[in-house]
Coordinates of C-alpha atoms in Angstrom, one line a residue:
X16 CA -74.9 69.0 -33.4
X17 CA -71.3 70.2 -34.0
X18 CA -70.7 71.1 -30.3
X19 CA -71.0 67.5 -29.1
X20 CA -67.8 66.0 -30.7
X21 CA -65.9 69.1 -29.7
X22 CA -66.9 68.6 -26.0
X23 CA -65.9 65.0 -26.1
X24 CA -62.6 65.8 -27.6
X25 CA -62.0 68.4 -25.0
X26 CA -62.7 65.8 -22.2
X27 CA -60.3 63.3 -23.9
X28 CA -57.5 65.9 -24.0
X29 CA -58.0 66.7 -20.3
X30 CA -57.7 63.0 -19.3
X31 CA -54.6 62.3 -21.4
X32 CA -52.0 63.5 -18.8
X33 CA -53.4 61.3 -16.2
X34 CA -53.2 58.2 -18.5
X35 CA -49.6 59.1 -19.4
X36 CA -48.7 59.4 -15.7
X37 CA -50.2 56.0 -14.9
X38 CA -48.4 54.4 -18.0
X39 CA -44.9 55.7 -17.2
X40 CA -45.4 54.9 -13.5
X41 CA -46.2 51.3 -14.3
X42 CA -43.1 51.0 -16.6
X43 CA -40.8 52.5 -13.9
X44 CA -41.9 50.2 -11.1
X45 CA -42.1 46.9 -13.1
X46 CA -38.3 46.3 -13.4
X47 CA -38.0 46.8 -9.6
X48 CA -40.4 44.0 -9.0
X49 CA -38.5 41.7 -11.4
X50 CA -35.1 42.4 -9.7
X51 CA -36.4 41.4 -6.3
X52 CA -36.9 37.8 -7.5
X53 CA -33.5 37.5 -9.3
X54 CA -30.5 35.8 -7.5
X55 CA -27.4 37.8 -6.9
X56 CA -24.9 37.6 -9.9
X57 CA -22.1 36.4 -7.6
X58 CA -24.4 33.6 -6.2
X59 CA -25.3 32.5 -9.7
X60 CA -21.6 32.5 -10.7
X61 CA -20.6 30.5 -7.7
X62 CA -23.4 28.0 -8.3
X63 CA -22.4 27.6 -11.9
X64 CA -18.7 27.0 -11.0
X65 CA -19.8 24.4 -8.4
X66 CA -21.8 22.6 -10.9
X67 CA -19.0 22.7 -13.4
X68 CA -16.4 21.4 -11.0
X69 CA -18.6 18.6 -9.6
X70 CA -19.7 17.5 -13.1
X71 CA -16.2 17.5 -14.4
X72 CA -15.0 15.4 -11.4
X73 CA -17.8 12.9 -11.8
X74 CA -17.1 12.7 -15.6
X75 CA -13.4 11.9 -14.9
X76 CA -14.3 9.5 -12.2
X77 CA -16.7 7.5 -14.4
X78 CA -15.0 7.4 -17.8
X79 CA -11.8 9.4 -17.4
X80 CA -9.2 6.6 -17.6
X81 CA -7.6 4.5 -20.3
X82 CA -5.8 1.1 -20.4
X83 CA -2.5 1.5 -22.2
X84 CA 0.6 -0.7 -22.6
X85 CA 3.8 0.9 -21.5
X86 CA 6.8 -1.3 -22.4
X87 CA 6.3 -4.7 -20.9
X88 CA 3.5 -3.4 -18.5
X89 CA -0.2 -3.1 -18.8
X90 CA -1.3 0.2 -17.1
X91 CA -4.3 2.2 -16.3
X92 CA -3.9 6.0 -16.8
X93 CA -6.2 8.4 -14.9
X94 CA -6.5 12.2 -14.4
X95 CA -7.4 13.2 -10.9
X96 CA -8.0 16.6 -9.3
X97 CA -5.0 17.7 -7.2
X98 CA -3.6 20.7 -5.4
X99 CA 0.0 20.0 -6.3
X100 CA -0.2 18.2 -9.6
X101 CA 2.6 15.8 -10.6
X102 CA 2.6 12.2 -11.6
X103 CA 2.1 9.1 -9.4
X104 CA 3.0 5.6 -10.5
X105 CA 1.5 2.8 -8.4
X106 CA 3.3 -0.5 -8.4
X107 CA 1.2 -2.7 -6.0
X108 CA 2.3 -4.2 -3.7
X109 CA 5.7 -2.7 -3.9
X110 CA 4.6 0.9 -3.3
X111 CA 4.4 4.1 -5.3
X112 CA 6.7 6.4 -7.3
X113 CA 5.9 10.2 -7.4
X114 CA 7.3 12.7 -9.9
X115 CA 7.1 16.5 -9.8
X116 CA 6.4 16.4 -13.5
X117 CA 4.1 19.5 -13.6
X118 CA 2.3 22.0 -11.4
X119 CA -1.4 22.1 -12.2
X120 CA -4.7 21.2 -10.5
X121 CA -4.6 17.8 -12.2
X122 CA -2.5 14.8 -11.3
X123 CA -1.7 11.9 -13.6
X124 CA -2.1 8.5 -12.0
X125 CA -0.5 5.5 -13.6
X126 CA -1.5 2.1 -12.1
X127 CA 0.7 -0.8 -13.1
X128 CA -1.9 -3.6 -13.4
X129 CA 0.3 -6.4 -14.6
X130 CA 3.2 -7.4 -16.7
X131 CA 2.5 -8.9 -20.1
X132 CA 4.2 -12.3 -19.9
X133 CA 5.2 -12.4 -23.6
X134 CA 6.7 -8.9 -23.7
X135 CA 8.4 -9.1 -20.3
X136 CA 9.9 -12.6 -21.0
X137 CA 11.3 -11.3 -24.3
X138 CA 13.2 -8.6 -22.3
X139 CA 14.4 -11.1 -19.8
X140 CA 15.6 -13.5 -22.5
X141 CA 17.1 -10.7 -24.6
X142 CA 18.5 -8.0 -22.3
X143 CA 20.0 -6.3 -25.3
X144 CA 16.5 -5.1 -26.2
X145 CA 16.7 -2.8 -23.2
X146 CA 18.7 -0.3 -25.4
X147 CA 15.5 0.5 -27.3
X148 CA 13.2 0.3 -24.3
X149 CA 13.5 4.0 -23.5
X150 CA 12.2 5.0 -26.9
X151 CA 9.5 2.4 -26.8
X152 CA 8.3 3.5 -23.3
X153 CA 8.3 7.2 -24.4
X154 CA 6.2 6.4 -27.4
X155 CA 3.8 4.3 -25.3
X156 CA 3.4 7.0 -22.7
X157 CA 2.9 9.6 -25.4
X158 CA 0.2 7.6 -27.1
X159 CA -1.5 6.8 -23.8
X160 CA -1.4 10.4 -22.7
X161 CA -2.9 11.6 -26.0
X162 CA -5.7 9.0 -25.7
X163 CA -6.3 10.0 -22.1
X164 CA -6.4 13.7 -23.0
X165 CA -9.1 13.1 -25.6
X166 CA -11.1 11.0 -23.3
X167 CA -10.7 13.4 -20.4
X168 CA -12.0 16.3 -22.6
X169 CA -15.1 14.3 -23.5
X170 CA -15.6 13.2 -19.9
X171 CA -15.2 16.7 -18.4
X172 CA -17.5 18.4 -20.9
X173 CA -20.1 15.7 -20.8
X174 CA -20.1 15.5 -17.0
X175 CA -20.5 19.3 -16.6
X176 CA -23.1 19.6 -19.3
X177 CA -25.2 16.7 -18.0
X178 CA -25.1 18.0 -14.4
X179 CA -25.9 21.5 -15.6
X180 CA -28.9 20.2 -17.5
X181 CA -30.1 18.3 -14.4
X182 CA -29.7 21.3 -12.1
X183 CA -30.9 24.2 -14.3
X184 CA -33.2 22.3 -16.7
X185 CA -32.2 24.9 -19.4
X186 CA -30.1 23.8 -22.4
X187 CA -28.4 27.2 -22.6
X188 CA -27.2 27.0 -19.0
X189 CA -26.1 23.4 -19.5
X190 CA -24.1 24.4 -22.6
X191 CA -22.6 27.2 -20.6
X192 CA -21.5 24.7 -17.9
X193 CA -19.9 22.5 -20.6
X194 CA -18.1 25.4 -22.2
X195 CA -16.7 26.6 -18.9
X196 CA -15.5 23.1 -18.1
X197 CA -13.7 22.9 -21.4
X198 CA -12.1 26.3 -20.7
X199 CA -10.9 25.2 -17.3
X200 CA -9.5 22.0 -18.6
X201 CA -7.7 23.9 -21.4
X202 CA -6.3 26.3 -18.8
X203 CA -5.1 23.4 -16.6
X204 CA -3.5 21.7 -19.6
X205 CA -1.8 24.9 -20.6
X206 CA -0.4 25.3 -17.0
X207 CA 0.8 21.7 -17.0
X208 CA 2.5 22.2 -20.3
X209 CA 4.1 25.4 -19.2
X210 CA 5.4 23.9 -16.0
X211 CA 6.4 20.5 -17.4
X212 CA 9.7 19.3 -15.9
X213 CA 11.3 16.4 -17.9
X214 CA 14.1 16.2 -15.3
X215 CA 11.6 15.2 -12.6
X216 CA 12.5 11.6 -13.3
X217 CA 15.9 12.2 -11.8
X218 CA 14.4 13.3 -8.5
X219 CA 11.6 10.9 -7.8
X220 CA 9.9 10.3 -4.4
X221 CA 9.5 6.6 -3.5
X222 CA 7.1 5.2 -0.9
X223 CA 6.4 1.7 0.4
X224 CA 8.8 -1.0 -0.4
X225 CA 10.0 1.0 -3.4
X226 CA 11.7 3.4 -1.0
X227 CA 14.8 1.4 -1.6
X228 CA 14.6 1.9 -5.4
X229 CA 17.3 4.6 -5.5
X230 CA 19.9 2.0 -4.6
X231 CA 18.8 0.0 -7.7
X232 CA 19.1 2.7 -10.4
X233 CA 21.7 4.9 -8.8
X234 CA 21.9 8.7 -9.3
X235 CA 21.7 10.6 -12.5
X236 CA 25.5 11.0 -12.8
X237 CA 26.2 7.3 -12.5
X238 CA 23.4 6.5 -15.1
X239 CA 25.1 8.8 -17.6
X240 CA 28.7 7.8 -16.9
X241 CA 28.0 4.0 -16.5
X242 CA 25.1 3.4 -18.8
X243 CA 26.1 -0.2 -19.4
X244 CA 26.0 -1.0 -15.7
X245 CA 22.6 0.8 -15.5
X246 CA 21.2 -1.4 -18.3
X247 CA 22.3 -4.5 -16.5
X248 CA 20.6 -3.3 -13.2
X249 CA 17.5 -2.4 -15.1
X250 CA 17.4 -5.8 -16.7
X251 CA 17.7 -7.4 -13.3
X252 CA 15.0 -5.1 -11.9
X253 CA 12.6 -6.1 -14.8
X254 CA 13.4 -9.7 -14.1
X255 CA 12.6 -9.4 -10.5
X256 CA 9.4 -7.5 -11.0
X257 CA 8.5 -10.1 -13.6
X258 CA 9.0 -12.9 -11.0
X259 CA 6.9 -10.9 -8.5
X260 CA 3.9 -10.6 -10.9
X261 CA 4.4 -14.1 -12.1
X262 CA 3.9 -15.5 -8.6
X263 CA 1.2 -13.1 -7.6
X264 CA -0.7 -14.0 -10.7
X265 CA -1.1 -17.5 -9.2
X266 CA -2.3 -16.3 -5.8
X267 CA -6.0 -17.0 -6.5
X268 CA -5.2 -20.6 -5.7
X269 CA -5.7 -19.3 -2.2
X270 CA -7.4 -15.9 -2.0
X271 CA -7.8 -14.9 1.7
X272 CA -11.1 -13.4 2.4
X273 CA -11.5 -10.4 4.8
X274 CA -12.0 -12.7 7.8
X275 CA -8.6 -14.4 7.3
X276 CA -6.2 -13.7 10.2
X277 CA -2.9 -12.3 8.8
X278 CA 0.2 -12.8 10.9
X279 CA 3.5 -11.1 10.0
X280 CA 6.5 -13.3 11.2
X281 CA 9.8 -11.4 11.7
X282 CA 13.0 -12.4 13.4
X283 CA 16.6 -11.6 14.0
X284 CA 16.4 -7.8 13.3
X285 CA 19.8 -7.3 14.9
X286 CA 19.6 -3.5 15.3
X287 CA 18.8 -2.8 11.6
X288 CA 16.7 0.4 11.7
X289 CA 15.5 -0.2 8.1
X290 CA 13.6 -3.2 9.5
X291 CA 11.0 -1.0 11.2
X292 CA 10.2 0.9 8.0
X293 CA 9.8 -2.4 6.1
X294 CA 7.6 -3.9 8.9
X295 CA 5.4 -0.9 9.0
X296 CA 5.0 -1.0 5.2
X297 CA 4.1 -4.7 5.2
X298 CA 1.6 -4.1 8.0
X299 CA -0.1 -1.5 5.9
X300 CA 0.0 -3.2 2.6
X301 CA -1.0 -6.6 3.8
X302 CA -3.5 -5.4 6.5
X303 CA -1.6 -7.4 9.1
X304 CA -3.6 -8.3 12.3
X305 CA -0.6 -9.2 14.5
X306 CA 3.2 -9.2 14.3
X307 CA 5.3 -12.0 15.8
X308 CA 9.0 -11.4 16.5
X309 CA 10.9 -14.6 17.4
X310 CA 13.8 -12.8 19.0
X311 CA 17.3 -11.4 18.4
X312 CA 15.9 -7.9 17.9
X313 CA 19.0 -6.5 19.6
X314 CA 22.7 -7.3 19.0
X315 CA 24.2 -7.0 22.6
X316 CA 21.1 -6.4 24.7
X317 CA 22.5 -3.4 26.5
X318 CA 20.5 -0.5 28.0
X319 CA 22.1 1.8 25.5
X320 CA 20.4 0.0 22.7
X321 CA 16.9 0.2 24.2
X322 CA 15.9 3.4 22.3
X323 CA 16.1 1.3 19.1
X324 CA 13.0 -0.6 20.3
X325 CA 10.7 2.4 20.5
X326 CA 9.1 2.0 17.0
X327 CA 7.8 -1.5 18.1
X328 CA 4.9 0.2 19.9
X329 CA 3.6 2.0 16.9
X330 CA 3.7 -0.3 13.9
X331 CA 0.0 -0.5 13.3
X332 CA -0.6 -4.0 14.7
X333 CA -0.1 -5.8 18.1
X334 CA 3.5 -6.9 18.6
X335 CA 4.2 -10.4 20.2
X336 CA 7.8 -10.9 21.2
X337 CA 10.1 -13.6 22.7
X338 CA 13.7 -13.1 23.8
X339 CA 16.5 -14.3 21.6
X340 CA 20.1 -15.2 22.6
X341 CA 21.2 -11.6 21.8
X342 CA 18.4 -10.1 23.9
X343 CA 18.9 -9.5 27.6
X344 CA 16.6 -9.3 30.5
X345 CA 17.1 -5.5 30.3
X346 CA 15.7 -5.7 26.7
X347 CA 12.8 -7.8 27.8
X348 CA 11.8 -5.5 30.7
X349 CA 12.0 -2.4 28.4
X350 CA 9.6 -4.0 25.9
X351 CA 7.3 -5.4 28.6
X352 CA 6.5 -1.8 29.7
X353 CA 5.4 -0.8 26.1
X354 CA 1.8 -0.5 25.1
X355 CA 0.8 -2.7 22.2
X356 CA 3.7 -5.1 22.9
X357 CA 3.1 -8.6 24.4
X358 CA 6.3 -10.2 25.9
X359 CA 6.0 -14.0 26.2
X360 CA 8.3 -16.1 28.5
X361 CA 8.2 -19.3 30.6
X362 CA 5.2 -20.6 28.6
X363 CA 3.0 -17.6 29.3
X364 CA 0.0 -17.5 26.9
X365 CA -1.9 -14.5 25.6
X366 CA -4.9 -14.1 23.2
X367 CA -4.3 -11.5 20.4
X368 CA -6.2 -10.8 17.2
X369 CA -8.3 -14.0 17.6
X370 CA -5.3 -16.3 18.1
X371 CA -3.8 -17.7 21.3
X372 CA 0.0 -17.5 21.6
X373 CA 2.5 -19.0 24.1
X374 CA 6.3 -18.6 24.1
X375 CA 9.5 -18.9 26.0
X376 CA 12.6 -16.7 25.9
X377 CA 16.0 -18.1 24.9
X378 CA 17.7 -19.6 28.0
X379 CA 21.1 -18.4 26.8
X380 CA 22.4 -14.8 26.6
X381 CA 25.5 -15.3 24.4
X382 CA 26.9 -11.7 24.5
X383 CA 27.7 -12.2 28.2
X384 CA 31.2 -13.9 27.9
X385 CA 31.4 -14.3 31.7
X386 CA 28.8 -17.1 31.4
X387 CA 29.8 -20.3 29.7
X388 CA 27.2 -21.3 27.0
X389 CA 25.5 -24.6 27.7
X390 CA 24.4 -25.1 24.1
X391 CA 21.7 -27.4 22.8
X392 CA 20.8 -29.1 26.2
X393 CA 19.7 -25.8 27.5
X394 CA 17.6 -25.1 24.4
X395 CA 16.0 -28.6 24.6
X396 CA 15.2 -28.1 28.3
X397 CA 13.5 -24.7 27.5
X398 CA 11.5 -26.4 24.7
X399 CA 10.4 -29.1 27.1
X400 CA 9.1 -26.4 29.6
X401 CA 7.2 -24.7 26.8
X402 CA 5.7 -28.1 25.7
X403 CA 4.6 -28.7 29.3
X404 CA 2.9 -25.3 29.4
X405 CA 1.2 -26.0 26.1
X406 CA -0.3 -29.2 27.5
X407 CA -1.4 -27.4 30.6
X408 CA -3.3 -24.9 28.4
X409 CA -4.9 -27.7 26.5
X410 CA -6.0 -29.4 29.7
X411 CA -7.5 -26.1 31.0
X412 CA -9.6 -25.7 27.8
X413 CA -7.6 -22.8 26.4
X414 CA -5.5 -24.5 23.7
X415 CA -2.7 -22.5 22.1
X416 CA -2.7 -21.9 18.4
X417 CA 0.9 -20.8 17.9
X418 CA 3.9 -21.4 20.0
X419 CA 7.1 -19.2 19.8
X420 CA 10.7 -20.0 20.6
X421 CA 13.8 -18.3 19.3
X422 CA 16.0 -21.4 18.7
X423 CA 14.6 -24.2 16.5
X424 CA 16.1 -26.7 18.9
X425 CA 13.7 -25.5 21.6
X426 CA 10.8 -25.2 19.1
X427 CA 11.2 -28.9 18.0
X428 CA 10.4 -30.0 21.6
X429 CA 6.8 -28.8 21.1
X430 CA 6.1 -31.4 18.4
X431 CA 2.6 -32.8 19.0
X432 CA 1.6 -30.2 21.6
X433 CA 0.6 -27.3 19.2
X434 CA -0.4 -27.0 15.5
X435 CA 2.2 -24.4 14.6
X436 CA 5.5 -23.2 16.2
X437 CA 7.6 -20.3 15.1
X438 CA 11.3 -19.8 15.5
X439 CA 14.3 -17.9 14.0
X440 CA 18.0 -17.9 14.9
X441 CA 19.5 -19.5 11.8
X442 CA 18.9 -16.5 9.5
X443 CA 17.2 -18.5 6.7
X444 CA 13.7 -19.6 6.0
X445 CA 12.5 -23.1 6.5
X446 CA 9.1 -24.9 6.8
X447 CA 8.6 -28.5 7.8
X448 CA 6.0 -30.8 9.4
X449 CA 7.5 -32.7 12.3
X450 CA 6.9 -36.3 13.2
X451 CA 3.9 -35.8 15.4
X452 CA 2.1 -33.3 13.2
X453 CA 3.3 -29.9 14.4
X454 CA 4.4 -27.5 11.7
X455 CA 7.7 -25.7 12.3
X456 CA 8.2 -22.3 10.6
X457 CA 11.7 -20.9 10.8
X458 CA 12.0 -17.2 9.8
X459 CA 15.1 -15.7 8.1
X460 CA 16.7 -12.4 9.3
X461 CA 14.3 -9.4 8.9
X462 CA 17.4 -7.3 9.6
X463 CA 19.5 -8.9 6.9
X464 CA 21.8 -10.2 9.8
X465 CA 22.4 -6.6 10.9
X466 CA 26.0 -5.5 11.0
X467 CA 27.0 -9.1 10.1
X468 CA 25.6 -8.4 6.6
X469 CA 28.8 -6.7 5.5
X470 CA 31.1 -9.5 6.6
X471 CA 30.4 -11.9 3.8
X472 CA 30.8 -11.4 0.0
X473 CA 27.1 -11.7 -0.5
X474 CA 25.0 -9.8 2.1
X475 CA 22.1 -11.8 3.6
X476 CA 18.6 -10.9 2.3
X477 CA 16.0 -9.3 4.5
X478 CA 13.3 -11.9 5.0
X479 CA 9.8 -12.0 6.5
X480 CA 6.6 -14.0 6.1
X481 CA 2.9 -13.4 6.0
X482 CA 1.0 -16.3 7.5
X483 CA -2.7 -16.7 6.6
X484 CA -4.8 -18.5 9.2
X485 CA -8.5 -19.5 9.1
X486 CA -10.5 -17.5 11.7
X487 CA -12.7 -20.5 12.6
X488 CA -10.2 -23.4 12.7
X489 CA -7.2 -21.1 13.5
X490 CA -5.0 -23.3 11.2
X491 CA -2.5 -22.2 8.6
X492 CA -4.0 -22.0 5.1
X493 CA -1.1 -20.4 3.2
X494 CA 2.0 -18.3 3.6
X495 CA 3.9 -15.7 1.6
X496 CA 7.7 -15.5 1.8
X497 CA 9.0 -12.0 1.2
X498 CA 12.6 -11.5 0.4
X499 CA 14.4 -8.2 -0.2
X500 CA 17.8 -8.6 -1.7
X501 CA 20.5 -8.0 0.9
X502 CA 22.1 -4.8 2.1
X503 CA 21.3 -2.8 -1.0
X504 CA 17.7 -4.0 -1.3
X505 CA 18.2 -4.5 -5.1
X506 CA 15.6 -7.2 -5.4
X507 CA 12.1 -7.7 -4.1
X508 CA 10.5 -11.1 -4.4
X509 CA 7.2 -12.5 -3.0
X510 CA 6.3 -16.2 -3.3
X511 CA 3.1 -17.9 -2.3
X512 CA 3.1 -21.3 -0.7
X513 CA 0.2 -23.7 0.1
X514 CA 0.2 -26.7 2.5
X515 CA -0.5 -29.8 0.5
X516 CA -4.0 -30.2 2.0
X517 CA -4.9 -26.7 0.5
X518 CA -3.4 -27.2 -2.9
X519 CA -5.7 -27.8 -5.9
X520 CA -6.7 -31.4 -6.3
X521 CA -5.7 -32.4 -2.7
X522 CA -8.0 -35.0 -1.1
X523 CA -10.7 -33.6 1.0
X524 CA -9.9 -36.0 3.8
X525 CA -6.9 -33.9 5.0
X526 CA -7.5 -32.3 8.4
X527 CA -5.9 -29.4 10.1
X528 CA -4.7 -31.6 12.9
X529 CA -2.5 -33.7 10.6
X530 CA -0.8 -31.2 8.3
X531 CA 1.5 -32.2 5.5
X532 CA 4.4 -30.2 4.2

């Protein structure tokens, strides 16, 4: 009986090594099977970084902005991802101001939404308050930046955490994404603080119509040495911007829809190279469909001046042109060969941007002293020829929407033959409805009278107009007069005007064929 347990124990001892081998072999191979299904550590790290960056960007995009008052302005401050950093101040529709304030992957955007009428009027009425404006603005910017920083932290961490939870479906991974986003934001903030350059305001970069701003505030040395003069210029600048926002705040009286045809009317550039930059900026900011130049683009009309015309072909919109009394046939032939330029003469008509134009060049070329100027009779005869061509177009079933002549004397002869006629020559803006219903629009000098601007005590302003026409009726609905202050461009004013038939409360019986001033 005692031998049976001994034999069983002996068999158990003999089988033990085989069991141990199987046990350790299974433990050795099990981790290998688990690693095959694990993603590479670098892949996981890159995926986590992608989730963090995308989530942080979405968070900033959705809630990462604050509304903050800065001096007399109401602004919106936003942090945006950027390769160069810095600060960008947008003052629509004048343009933008960029400062190299810091070097970091984040840029501070400040959008000027509007001027507070009460605060701005207080500065206009009491310019002496400008002495404390610097401290007030600094405090407002500091408070707005602090508020933006807190909101940005919440936006970045929340965005990265939420996206991490949606992607990984694990709270631990989501919290890791939020923590990494916070660490990256702190690192960016530290870099921005370390590279902060308070002197960047002395070397700003201007774009759009604000590219003339350095002539307003002067350089840093003049600000320090003539601070009283600077205060006066700043007061005038605030006044002008106040006027700008005051008139634009009433623009909804006529809000052009996307189908409205926008015509930029320029005239009398007189070899001013700054005009091309201004025209291109207006084309971009106002989404212009067609540019109309009513002549005197040149000063003497010589072949040596032709290269000045080259930018006309690349302004972002078709260019319709008629010859002025300072433009020669050489000028006309040079422009006629350009792409995107439509030269009109002898009543020739052309359809551009949904409108039909017809025009005639000035019959006189006044720089040629060998030819005696005929004066008004020649202009009136040219206008009569244009009116005859307009009636022929009407009879042929292709009526003209806008006629163009350089001299208002010629333009007046088209009364009754066309709804709208454009002219220049006199270097100031006018608008009137003539006896038989044709509206005459005379443009000022978009070149500020060119070299003649320095002859008088007060340089002529640079003027242009935006004409808004209905695409269906092709009739004028409103116009904006744009005026930049003289040779130094120290002012910028935009004023909206409505024909009486489009003004609030006007009787509905008014028709486009019988306009009123």
